[in-house]
Amino acid sequence: MNNFQYYTPTKVVFGKDTVKEVPRLVREYGGTKVLVHYGGGSAVRSGLIGQISELLTEAGIPFCELGGVKPNPRLSLVYEGIELVKSEGIDFILAVGGGSVIDSSKAIGYGVANGGDVWDFYDRKRTPQATLPVGAVLTIAAAGSEMSDSSVITNEDGWKKRGCNSDVCRVKFAVMDPMLTMTLPDYQTASGCTDIIMHTLERYFTPKGTMELTNGIAKAVIQTVMRNAVILRDDPQNYDARAEVMWASSLSHNGLTGCGNGGNDFATHRLEHELSGMYDVAHGAGLAALWGSWARYVMDNCYDCFRRFAVDVMGVPDEGTDEEVSLKGIEAMEDFFRSINMPTSMRELGLDPSDEDIEVLADKCALATGGKVGAAKVLTRDDFVKIYHMAK
Ligand code: NZQ
Ligand code: ZN
């Protein structure tokens, strides 16, 4: 077991009708004027933005609205948000949406509190020292941004998708009402479930150590999400399944599933960020398209984990060589992805990148990662090219 730090300062307010708590929570964290930030329209159509507006008005808390966050959130809207917050004297950002809206809110918070060009933090030129407080009303279980230390923004200039990780940006409170996810399209529900599973898998495969309790939590998160993703495929209005998946989204990416096992891999994530940056695909679906190829490429460096995963998590019989058992575990996960209509190749994702496109993807990934990434196996640019080709 390795040493670790675990820091989750976000207050979670979970369950039906919890959105009513928003004004009280805003006040608790010092907000006196709020930016309500949201996406392309789902939260308006569902009536959620109207409800939040009424709640804030009734509570006497002034606010401005900025909608229009796109999936794979764009830097241009972040700049707009920064100017709006400054000109209106706003001191609290309320993100109403999913990972894209929360990440855009975190970026606006960085931009206002630190000054200078906010892209510097995503381009690794500066480290953020402060942020404006951000609260979240979550409408999709997926990215885990409501409890993570991460914000991922796409710069339209070159379609560079980059993350910035810092404890500074942890959300103050997350209101999680599973009812709010009932309006999700099936594809987004499945893509979200995939992302949740992947946040645990990214921490699971490491040759650096292990911790029994963490492995058990990881197994519970993965199996719970798999089981409930299938329930939601057949019965999207199932409240308990929505609730299981929603809580899993937070636990999967708040650090819990990595405690003591010595390493975050996140190579599949970094490879995928280039796909969604360049081709604007859903992040979870992009992960499903790449994961099996990544796993086959790295497994021989990490057979203990891959064998344990196959037998303990995926229920593969513990018979055969490490390679045979590991491959069966990977195939079982890919079967699951297919069962919830997720792709297991770039072609199934609707992409057909040329050899030149793959070189560009690998170049961008090398630039974004500083040339290498991974814990299960440390990968460099040549490896990125091979994995993209395997995933075609
Ligand atoms: O824009 P609207 O109209 O709201 O539609 C959204 C969007 O099209 C829709 N949606 C959300 N809630 C809905 C709904 N539609 C109907 N009913 C609802 N209740 O779903 C679509 C996807 O929304 P998005 O916020 O993009 O989804 P997600 O939470 O998957 O976030 C993806 C982004 O987060 C980043 C991804 O790379 C991607 O940019 N990630 C952020 C992480 C973090 N900050 O910790 C970690 C992740 O690994 C990930 O990289
Ligand atoms: Zn993710």
Short mmCIF file of C-alpha atoms and ligand atoms in Angstrom, two decimals:
data_model
loop_
_atom_site.label_atom_id
_atom_site.label_comp_id
_atom_site.label_asym_id
_atom_site.label_seq_id
_atom_site.Cartn_x
_atom_site.Cartn_y
_atom_site.Cartn_z
CA MET A 1 0.00 0.00 0.00
CA ASN A 2 1.28 3.43 -0.96
CA ASN A 3 1.02 6.72 0.93
CA PHE A 4 -1.79 8.93 -0.30
CA GLN A 5 -3.65 12.20 0.23
CA TYR A 6 -7.43 12.36 -0.01
CA TYR A 7 -9.14 15.74 -0.16
CA THR A 8 -12.85 16.14 -0.89
CA PRO A 9 -14.11 19.47 0.43
CA THR A 10 -17.35 19.50 -1.61
CA LYS A 11 -20.63 19.47 0.31
CA VAL A 12 -23.00 17.01 -1.38
CA VAL A 13 -26.73 17.60 -1.11
CA PHE A 14 -28.34 14.54 -2.64
CA GLY A 15 -31.93 13.54 -3.47
CA LYS A 16 -35.31 14.69 -4.70
CA ASP A 17 -36.13 18.43 -4.61
CA THR A 18 -32.70 19.36 -3.27
CA VAL A 19 -32.52 22.23 -5.75
CA LYS A 20 -34.59 24.19 -3.24
CA GLU A 21 -31.47 24.32 -1.07
CA VAL A 22 -29.59 26.42 -3.63
CA PRO A 23 -30.18 29.92 -2.14
CA ARG A 24 -29.20 28.73 1.35
CA LEU A 25 -26.06 27.08 -0.01
CA VAL A 26 -25.06 30.12 -2.06
CA ARG A 27 -25.32 32.25 1.09
CA GLU A 28 -23.43 29.66 3.17
CA TYR A 29 -20.47 30.02 0.80
CA GLY A 30 -20.55 33.80 0.75
CA GLY A 31 -22.33 34.45 -2.54
CA THR A 32 -24.06 37.82 -2.79
CA LYS A 33 -24.41 38.05 -6.59
CA VAL A 34 -24.53 34.94 -8.76
CA LEU A 35 -23.72 33.95 -12.32
CA VAL A 36 -26.08 31.14 -13.34
CA HIS A 37 -24.10 29.30 -16.03
CA TYR A 38 -25.72 26.59 -18.15
CA GLY A 39 -25.59 24.69 -21.42
CA GLY A 40 -27.23 24.55 -24.80
CA GLY A 41 -30.83 24.43 -23.66
CA SER A 42 -31.78 21.23 -21.81
CA ALA A 43 -31.88 22.98 -18.44
CA VAL A 44 -34.10 25.73 -19.87
CA ARG A 45 -36.47 23.26 -21.56
CA SER A 46 -36.81 21.17 -18.39
CA GLY A 47 -37.80 24.28 -16.41
CA LEU A 48 -34.77 24.02 -14.11
CA ILE A 49 -33.32 27.42 -14.98
CA GLY A 50 -36.74 28.99 -14.42
CA GLN A 51 -37.04 27.28 -11.05
CA ILE A 52 -33.56 28.41 -9.96
CA SER A 53 -34.31 31.97 -11.11
CA GLU A 54 -37.46 31.99 -8.99
CA LEU A 55 -35.66 30.56 -5.96
CA LEU A 56 -32.89 33.17 -6.14
CA THR A 57 -35.37 35.99 -6.70
CA GLU A 58 -37.51 34.88 -3.75
CA ALA A 59 -34.40 34.75 -1.58
CA GLY A 60 -33.36 38.25 -2.68
CA ILE A 61 -30.11 37.10 -4.28
CA PRO A 62 -29.32 39.04 -7.48
CA PHE A 63 -28.05 37.03 -10.45
CA CYS A 64 -27.11 37.11 -14.15
CA GLU A 65 -27.42 34.25 -16.62
CA LEU A 66 -24.96 32.94 -19.18
CA GLY A 67 -26.10 29.93 -21.20
CA GLY A 68 -24.65 28.34 -24.30
CA VAL A 69 -21.94 26.06 -22.90
CA LYS A 70 -21.28 23.39 -25.52
CA PRO A 71 -20.18 19.84 -24.72
CA ASN A 72 -16.37 19.96 -24.82
CA PRO A 73 -16.68 23.53 -23.48
CA ARG A 74 -15.11 26.33 -25.44
CA LEU A 75 -12.58 28.92 -24.35
CA SER A 76 -14.40 31.75 -26.13
CA LEU A 77 -17.42 31.44 -23.81
CA VAL A 78 -15.09 31.28 -20.81
CA TYR A 79 -13.63 34.65 -21.87
CA GLU A 80 -17.17 36.01 -22.22
CA GLY A 81 -18.05 34.74 -18.75
CA ILE A 82 -14.96 36.34 -17.22
CA GLU A 83 -15.89 39.75 -18.67
CA LEU A 84 -19.51 39.39 -17.52
CA VAL A 85 -18.53 38.43 -13.97
CA LYS A 86 -16.14 41.38 -13.74
CA SER A 87 -18.54 43.94 -15.17
CA GLU A 88 -21.47 42.77 -13.01
CA GLY A 89 -19.53 42.43 -9.75
CA ILE A 90 -20.48 38.75 -9.41
CA ASP A 91 -18.90 36.80 -6.54
CA PHE A 92 -20.35 33.29 -6.98
CA ILE A 93 -20.81 30.99 -9.98
CA LEU A 94 -23.64 28.46 -10.07
CA ALA A 95 -23.05 25.76 -12.69
CA VAL A 96 -26.32 24.16 -13.80
CA GLY A 97 -25.50 21.19 -16.02
CA GLY A 98 -22.85 18.54 -16.48
CA GLY A 99 -19.09 18.34 -16.76
CA SER A 100 -18.95 20.89 -19.55
CA VAL A 101 -20.85 23.57 -17.63
CA ILE A 102 -19.00 22.89 -14.37
CA ASP A 103 -15.61 22.99 -16.14
CA SER A 104 -16.53 26.22 -17.90
CA SER A 105 -17.55 27.67 -14.51
CA LYS A 106 -14.27 26.60 -12.93
CA ALA A 107 -12.38 28.26 -15.79
CA ILE A 108 -14.33 31.51 -15.40
CA GLY A 109 -13.55 31.39 -11.68
CA TYR A 110 -9.84 30.97 -12.41
CA GLY A 111 -9.86 33.78 -14.95
CA VAL A 112 -11.52 36.29 -12.62
CA ALA A 113 -9.55 35.44 -9.48
CA ASN A 114 -6.07 35.24 -10.99
CA GLY A 115 -6.09 37.78 -13.83
CA GLY A 116 -4.08 37.40 -17.04
CA ASP A 117 -5.01 34.93 -19.76
CA VAL A 118 -6.90 31.98 -18.28
CA TRP A 119 -5.63 29.69 -21.06
CA ASP A 120 -2.18 29.87 -19.41
CA PHE A 121 -3.46 27.44 -16.75
CA TYR A 122 -4.55 24.91 -19.37
CA ASP A 123 -1.36 25.45 -21.36
CA ARG A 124 0.72 24.74 -18.24
CA LYS A 125 2.33 28.19 -18.29
CA ARG A 126 0.97 29.19 -14.86
CA THR A 127 -0.64 27.50 -11.87
CA PRO A 128 -3.91 28.92 -10.55
CA GLN A 129 -3.63 30.33 -7.04
CA ALA A 130 -7.30 31.17 -6.45
CA THR A 131 -10.77 30.96 -7.89
CA LEU A 132 -14.22 32.38 -7.43
CA PRO A 133 -16.44 29.98 -5.44
CA VAL A 134 -18.41 27.62 -7.68
CA GLY A 135 -21.51 25.57 -6.77
CA ALA A 136 -23.11 22.95 -9.01
CA VAL A 137 -26.58 21.67 -9.76
CA LEU A 138 -25.81 18.45 -11.60
CA THR A 139 -27.99 17.33 -14.52
CA ILE A 140 -25.94 14.42 -15.89
CA ALA A 141 -24.01 11.69 -14.11
CA ALA A 142 -20.75 11.36 -15.99
CA ALA A 143 -17.64 13.51 -15.70
CA GLY A 144 -17.45 13.73 -11.92
CA SER A 145 -16.41 17.38 -12.15
CA GLU A 146 -18.76 18.11 -9.25
CA MET A 147 -16.15 16.63 -6.89
CA SER A 148 -12.97 16.45 -8.97
CA ASP A 149 -9.98 18.81 -9.02
CA SER A 150 -10.16 19.08 -12.77
CA SER A 151 -11.45 21.39 -15.47
CA VAL A 152 -11.15 20.55 -19.18
CA ILE A 153 -11.51 23.31 -21.80
CA THR A 154 -11.26 23.31 -25.59
CA ASN A 155 -9.44 26.17 -27.29
CA GLU A 156 -11.03 26.68 -30.70
CA ASP A 157 -7.70 28.06 -31.93
CA GLY A 158 -6.20 24.71 -33.00
CA TRP A 159 -8.98 22.68 -31.29
CA LYS A 160 -6.72 21.96 -28.34
CA LYS A 161 -8.53 20.28 -25.46
CA ARG A 162 -6.58 20.64 -22.24
CA GLY A 163 -7.16 19.98 -18.57
CA CYS A 164 -6.07 21.95 -15.54
CA ASN A 165 -5.89 20.11 -12.21
CA SER A 166 -5.84 21.97 -8.93
CA ASP A 167 -7.49 21.57 -5.53
CA VAL A 168 -8.25 25.27 -5.77
CA CYS A 169 -11.15 24.60 -8.14
CA ARG A 170 -13.03 22.04 -6.04
CA VAL A 171 -16.71 22.87 -6.13
CA LYS A 172 -18.12 24.23 -2.84
CA PHE A 173 -21.40 22.35 -3.05
CA ALA A 174 -23.01 19.88 -5.42
CA VAL A 175 -26.78 19.57 -5.53
CA MET A 176 -27.58 16.14 -6.95
CA ASP A 177 -31.19 15.29 -7.66
CA PRO A 178 -31.39 12.10 -9.76
CA MET A 179 -34.76 13.33 -11.07
CA LEU A 180 -32.89 16.03 -13.02
CA THR A 181 -31.20 13.33 -15.13
CA MET A 182 -34.49 11.78 -16.31
CA THR A 183 -34.54 13.96 -19.46
CA LEU A 184 -31.17 12.71 -20.70
CA PRO A 185 -31.02 11.13 -24.15
CA ASP A 186 -30.13 7.42 -23.91
CA TYR A 187 -26.79 7.99 -25.63
CA GLN A 188 -25.74 10.58 -23.01
CA THR A 189 -26.81 8.27 -20.17
CA ALA A 190 -24.70 5.43 -21.61
CA SER A 191 -21.79 7.71 -22.41
CA GLY A 192 -21.92 9.04 -18.85
CA CYS A 193 -21.93 5.53 -17.37
CA THR A 194 -18.88 4.70 -19.49
CA ASP A 195 -17.02 7.76 -18.25
CA ILE A 196 -17.81 6.86 -14.63
CA ILE A 197 -16.48 3.33 -15.09
CA MET A 198 -13.41 4.70 -16.85
CA HIS A 199 -12.55 7.07 -13.99
CA THR A 200 -12.23 4.01 -11.77
CA LEU A 201 -10.45 1.90 -14.39
CA GLU A 202 -7.89 4.69 -14.91
CA ARG A 203 -6.91 4.25 -11.27
CA TYR A 204 -7.19 0.45 -11.17
CA PHE A 205 -4.39 -0.63 -13.50
CA THR A 206 -1.04 0.16 -11.96
CA PRO A 207 2.03 -1.99 -11.33
CA LYS A 208 3.01 0.28 -8.45
CA GLY A 209 1.00 -1.22 -5.62
CA THR A 210 -2.38 -2.21 -4.39
CA MET A 211 -4.82 -1.79 -1.53
CA GLU A 212 -7.50 -4.34 -0.78
CA LEU A 213 -10.07 -1.79 0.39
CA THR A 214 -9.56 0.41 -2.67
CA ASN A 215 -9.87 -2.59 -4.97
CA GLY A 216 -13.13 -3.49 -3.26
CA ILE A 217 -14.51 0.03 -3.64
CA ALA A 218 -13.45 0.06 -7.29
CA LYS A 219 -15.18 -3.27 -7.88
CA ALA A 220 -18.38 -1.99 -6.24
CA VAL A 221 -18.36 1.22 -8.31
CA ILE A 222 -17.74 -0.59 -11.62
CA GLN A 223 -20.26 -3.38 -11.01
CA THR A 224 -22.92 -1.00 -9.68
CA VAL A 225 -22.63 1.25 -12.71
CA MET A 226 -22.63 -1.70 -15.12
CA ARG A 227 -25.75 -3.16 -13.54
CA ASN A 228 -27.62 0.15 -13.41
CA ALA A 229 -26.56 1.22 -16.89
CA VAL A 230 -28.36 -1.85 -18.22
CA ILE A 231 -31.41 -1.05 -16.08
CA LEU A 232 -31.44 2.49 -17.48
CA ARG A 233 -31.05 1.22 -21.05
CA ASP A 234 -34.34 -0.64 -20.60
CA ASP A 235 -36.06 1.68 -18.11
CA PRO A 236 -34.65 5.24 -18.35
CA GLN A 237 -37.10 6.57 -15.74
CA ASN A 238 -35.90 4.24 -12.98
CA TYR A 239 -35.16 6.61 -10.06
CA ASP A 240 -33.04 4.23 -7.99
CA ALA A 241 -30.84 3.37 -10.97
CA ARG A 242 -30.42 7.09 -11.74
CA ALA A 243 -29.45 7.65 -8.09
CA GLU A 244 -26.91 4.81 -8.00
CA VAL A 245 -25.22 6.09 -11.14
CA MET A 246 -25.25 9.70 -9.97
CA TRP A 247 -23.50 8.97 -6.70
CA ALA A 248 -21.05 6.70 -8.49
CA SER A 249 -20.11 9.55 -10.84
CA SER A 250 -18.88 11.58 -7.88
CA LEU A 251 -17.14 8.77 -6.01
CA SER A 252 -15.43 7.54 -9.14
CA HIS A 253 -13.59 10.80 -9.74
CA ASN A 254 -13.06 12.34 -6.31
CA GLY A 255 -9.91 10.30 -5.66
CA LEU A 256 -11.52 7.55 -3.57
CA THR A 257 -10.93 4.76 -6.08
CA GLY A 258 -7.22 5.56 -6.31
CA CYS A 259 -6.23 5.68 -2.63
CA GLY A 260 -3.15 3.62 -1.86
CA ASN A 261 -2.66 1.96 -5.22
CA GLY A 262 0.14 4.21 -6.29
CA GLY A 263 -0.76 5.65 -9.62
CA ASN A 264 -3.23 7.24 -11.93
CA ASP A 265 -2.97 6.01 -15.51
CA PHE A 266 -5.31 8.30 -17.47
CA ALA A 267 -3.67 7.46 -20.83
CA THR A 268 -7.05 6.53 -22.34
CA HIS A 269 -8.39 9.88 -21.16
CA ARG A 270 -5.51 11.81 -22.69
CA LEU A 271 -5.86 9.93 -25.99
CA GLU A 272 -9.61 10.57 -25.93
CA HIS A 273 -9.34 14.28 -25.18
CA GLU A 274 -7.65 14.67 -28.57
CA LEU A 275 -10.56 12.85 -30.24
CA SER A 276 -13.26 14.98 -28.62
CA GLY A 277 -11.14 18.12 -29.12
CA MET A 278 -10.74 17.48 -32.84
CA TYR A 279 -13.98 15.68 -33.72
CA ASP A 280 -16.38 16.93 -30.99
CA VAL A 281 -17.56 13.43 -30.00
CA ALA A 282 -19.09 12.63 -26.59
CA HIS A 283 -16.23 12.06 -24.12
CA GLY A 284 -17.54 8.77 -22.65
CA ALA A 285 -18.21 7.27 -26.07
CA GLY A 286 -14.70 8.26 -27.14
CA LEU A 287 -13.29 6.44 -24.10
CA ALA A 288 -15.25 3.28 -24.94
CA ALA A 289 -13.86 3.39 -28.50
CA LEU A 290 -10.25 3.50 -27.28
CA TRP A 291 -10.12 1.56 -24.01
CA GLY A 292 -9.91 -2.01 -25.36
CA SER A 293 -7.01 -1.08 -27.64
CA TRP A 294 -5.19 0.67 -24.81
CA ALA A 295 -5.78 -2.34 -22.52
CA ARG A 296 -4.44 -4.87 -25.03
CA TYR A 297 -1.41 -2.67 -25.63
CA VAL A 298 -0.40 -2.28 -21.98
CA MET A 299 -1.62 -5.48 -20.29
CA ASP A 300 1.69 -7.37 -20.40
CA ASN A 301 3.19 -4.71 -18.15
CA CYS A 302 0.49 -5.17 -15.56
CA TYR A 303 -0.80 -8.75 -15.64
CA ASP A 304 -1.55 -8.89 -11.91
CA CYS A 305 -4.11 -6.11 -12.23
CA PHE A 306 -5.56 -7.33 -15.50
CA ARG A 307 -5.99 -10.86 -14.18
CA ARG A 308 -7.57 -9.59 -10.95
CA PHE A 309 -9.86 -7.33 -12.96
CA ALA A 310 -10.95 -10.21 -15.21
CA VAL A 311 -11.66 -12.63 -12.39
CA ASP A 312 -12.78 -10.39 -9.54
CA VAL A 313 -14.68 -7.68 -11.42
CA MET A 314 -15.76 -9.26 -14.70
CA GLY A 315 -16.38 -12.81 -13.43
CA VAL A 316 -14.01 -14.57 -15.84
CA PRO A 317 -13.02 -18.12 -14.67
CA ASP A 318 -9.55 -18.11 -13.13
CA GLU A 319 -8.18 -20.62 -15.63
CA GLY A 320 -5.43 -20.17 -18.22
CA THR A 321 -2.39 -18.02 -18.75
CA ASP A 322 -2.23 -14.39 -17.66
CA GLU A 323 -2.61 -13.34 -21.26
CA GLU A 324 -5.68 -15.52 -21.85
CA VAL A 325 -7.47 -14.45 -18.67
CA SER A 326 -6.58 -10.77 -19.15
CA LEU A 327 -7.90 -10.79 -22.72
CA LYS A 328 -11.16 -12.36 -21.58
CA GLY A 329 -11.58 -9.59 -19.00
CA ILE A 330 -11.01 -6.92 -21.65
CA GLU A 331 -13.43 -8.63 -24.04
CA ALA A 332 -16.06 -8.82 -21.29
CA MET A 333 -15.82 -5.07 -20.70
CA GLU A 334 -16.09 -4.42 -24.45
CA ASP A 335 -19.16 -6.69 -24.57
CA PHE A 336 -20.66 -4.56 -21.83
CA PHE A 337 -19.93 -1.33 -23.75
CA ARG A 338 -21.65 -2.81 -26.81
CA SER A 339 -24.61 -3.91 -24.69
CA ILE A 340 -25.32 -0.26 -23.80
CA ASN A 341 -24.76 0.85 -27.41
CA MET A 342 -21.32 2.32 -26.86
CA PRO A 343 -18.64 1.97 -29.56
CA THR A 344 -15.53 -0.18 -29.17
CA SER A 345 -13.63 1.30 -32.11
CA MET A 346 -13.28 4.68 -33.78
CA ARG A 347 -15.23 3.38 -36.76
CA GLU A 348 -18.16 2.53 -34.48
CA LEU A 349 -17.80 6.02 -33.02
CA GLY A 350 -18.34 7.38 -36.54
CA LEU A 351 -14.73 8.37 -37.19
CA ASP A 352 -12.37 7.22 -39.90
CA PRO A 353 -9.11 9.08 -39.28
CA SER A 354 -6.44 8.84 -42.00
CA ASP A 355 -2.82 7.96 -41.19
CA GLU A 356 -2.03 11.70 -41.30
CA ASP A 357 -4.92 12.45 -38.92
CA ILE A 358 -3.52 9.90 -36.47
CA GLU A 359 -0.11 11.56 -36.62
CA VAL A 360 -1.78 14.88 -35.77
CA LEU A 361 -3.74 13.29 -32.89
CA ALA A 362 -0.52 11.75 -31.54
CA ASP A 363 1.36 15.05 -31.89
CA LYS A 364 -1.34 16.89 -29.99
CA CYS A 365 -1.46 14.24 -27.28
CA ALA A 366 2.33 14.38 -26.94
CA LEU A 367 2.18 18.15 -26.61
CA ALA A 368 -0.62 18.01 -24.05
CA THR A 369 1.03 15.31 -21.92
CA GLY A 370 4.56 16.64 -22.08
CA GLY A 371 5.53 13.57 -24.15
CA LYS A 372 4.56 10.72 -21.89
CA VAL A 373 1.61 9.45 -19.89
CA GLY A 374 0.45 6.31 -18.07
CA ALA A 375 0.97 4.18 -14.98
CA ALA A 376 0.01 0.69 -16.21
CA LYS A 377 2.66 1.35 -18.84
CA VAL A 378 4.38 4.64 -19.55
CA LEU A 379 3.47 5.57 -23.12
CA THR A 380 5.14 7.99 -25.52
CA ARG A 381 4.21 9.40 -28.92
CA ASP A 382 5.00 6.21 -30.88
CA ASP A 383 2.74 4.27 -28.54
CA PHE A 384 -0.07 6.81 -29.06
CA VAL A 385 0.17 6.25 -32.83
CA LYS A 386 -0.01 2.47 -32.41
CA ILE A 387 -3.00 2.60 -30.06
CA TYR A 388 -4.93 4.96 -32.34
CA HIS A 389 -4.26 2.55 -35.23
CA MET A 390 -5.36 -0.44 -33.15
CA ALA A 391 -8.57 1.45 -32.27
CA LYS A 392 -9.50 2.22 -35.88
O1 NZQ B 1 -26.07 21.58 -23.33
P1 NZQ B 1 -27.32 20.94 -22.92
O2 NZQ B 1 -28.50 21.34 -23.73
O3 NZQ B 1 -27.58 21.05 -21.45
O4 NZQ B 1 -27.18 19.36 -23.27
C1 NZQ B 1 -26.23 18.54 -22.63
C2 NZQ B 1 -25.11 18.09 -23.57
O5 NZQ B 1 -25.56 18.08 -24.90
C3 NZQ B 1 -26.89 17.23 -22.30
N1 NZQ B 1 -27.53 17.22 -21.00
C4 NZQ B 1 -26.98 17.41 -19.78
N2 NZQ B 1 -27.88 17.23 -18.82
C5 NZQ B 1 -29.07 16.94 -19.46
C6 NZQ B 1 -28.84 16.94 -20.84
N3 NZQ B 1 -29.81 16.67 -21.74
C7 NZQ B 1 -31.05 16.41 -21.26
N4 NZQ B 1 -31.31 16.36 -19.93
C8 NZQ B 1 -30.36 16.61 -19.01
N5 NZQ B 1 -30.64 16.52 -17.70
O6 NZQ B 1 -25.84 16.27 -22.28
C9 NZQ B 1 -24.82 16.67 -23.19
C10 NZQ B 1 -23.49 16.45 -22.54
O7 NZQ B 1 -23.29 17.35 -21.48
P2 NZQ B 1 -21.82 17.50 -20.86
O8 NZQ B 1 -21.87 18.48 -19.75
O9 NZQ B 1 -20.87 17.76 -21.97
O10 NZQ B 1 -21.56 16.03 -20.31
P3 NZQ B 1 -20.50 15.44 -19.34
O11 NZQ B 1 -20.91 15.61 -17.94
O12 NZQ B 1 -20.21 14.11 -19.86
O13 NZQ B 1 -19.19 16.36 -19.52
C11 NZQ B 1 -18.27 16.13 -20.55
C12 NZQ B 1 -17.13 17.10 -20.45
O14 NZQ B 1 -16.44 16.94 -19.20
C13 NZQ B 1 -15.05 16.67 -19.46
C14 NZQ B 1 -15.10 15.97 -20.79
O15 NZQ B 1 -13.85 15.91 -21.41
C15 NZQ B 1 -16.10 16.81 -21.54
O16 NZQ B 1 -15.51 18.01 -21.99
N6 NZQ B 1 -14.50 15.93 -18.33
C16 NZQ B 1 -14.33 16.62 -17.19
C17 NZQ B 1 -13.77 16.03 -16.08
C18 NZQ B 1 -13.57 16.78 -14.84
N7 NZQ B 1 -13.72 18.10 -14.87
O17 NZQ B 1 -13.24 16.21 -13.79
C19 NZQ B 1 -13.32 14.63 -16.08
C20 NZQ B 1 -13.76 13.85 -17.26
O18 NZQ B 1 -12.85 12.80 -17.47
C21 NZQ B 1 -13.91 14.63 -18.51
O19 NZQ B 1 -12.71 14.79 -19.22
ZN ZN B 2 -13.72 11.13 -18.12
#
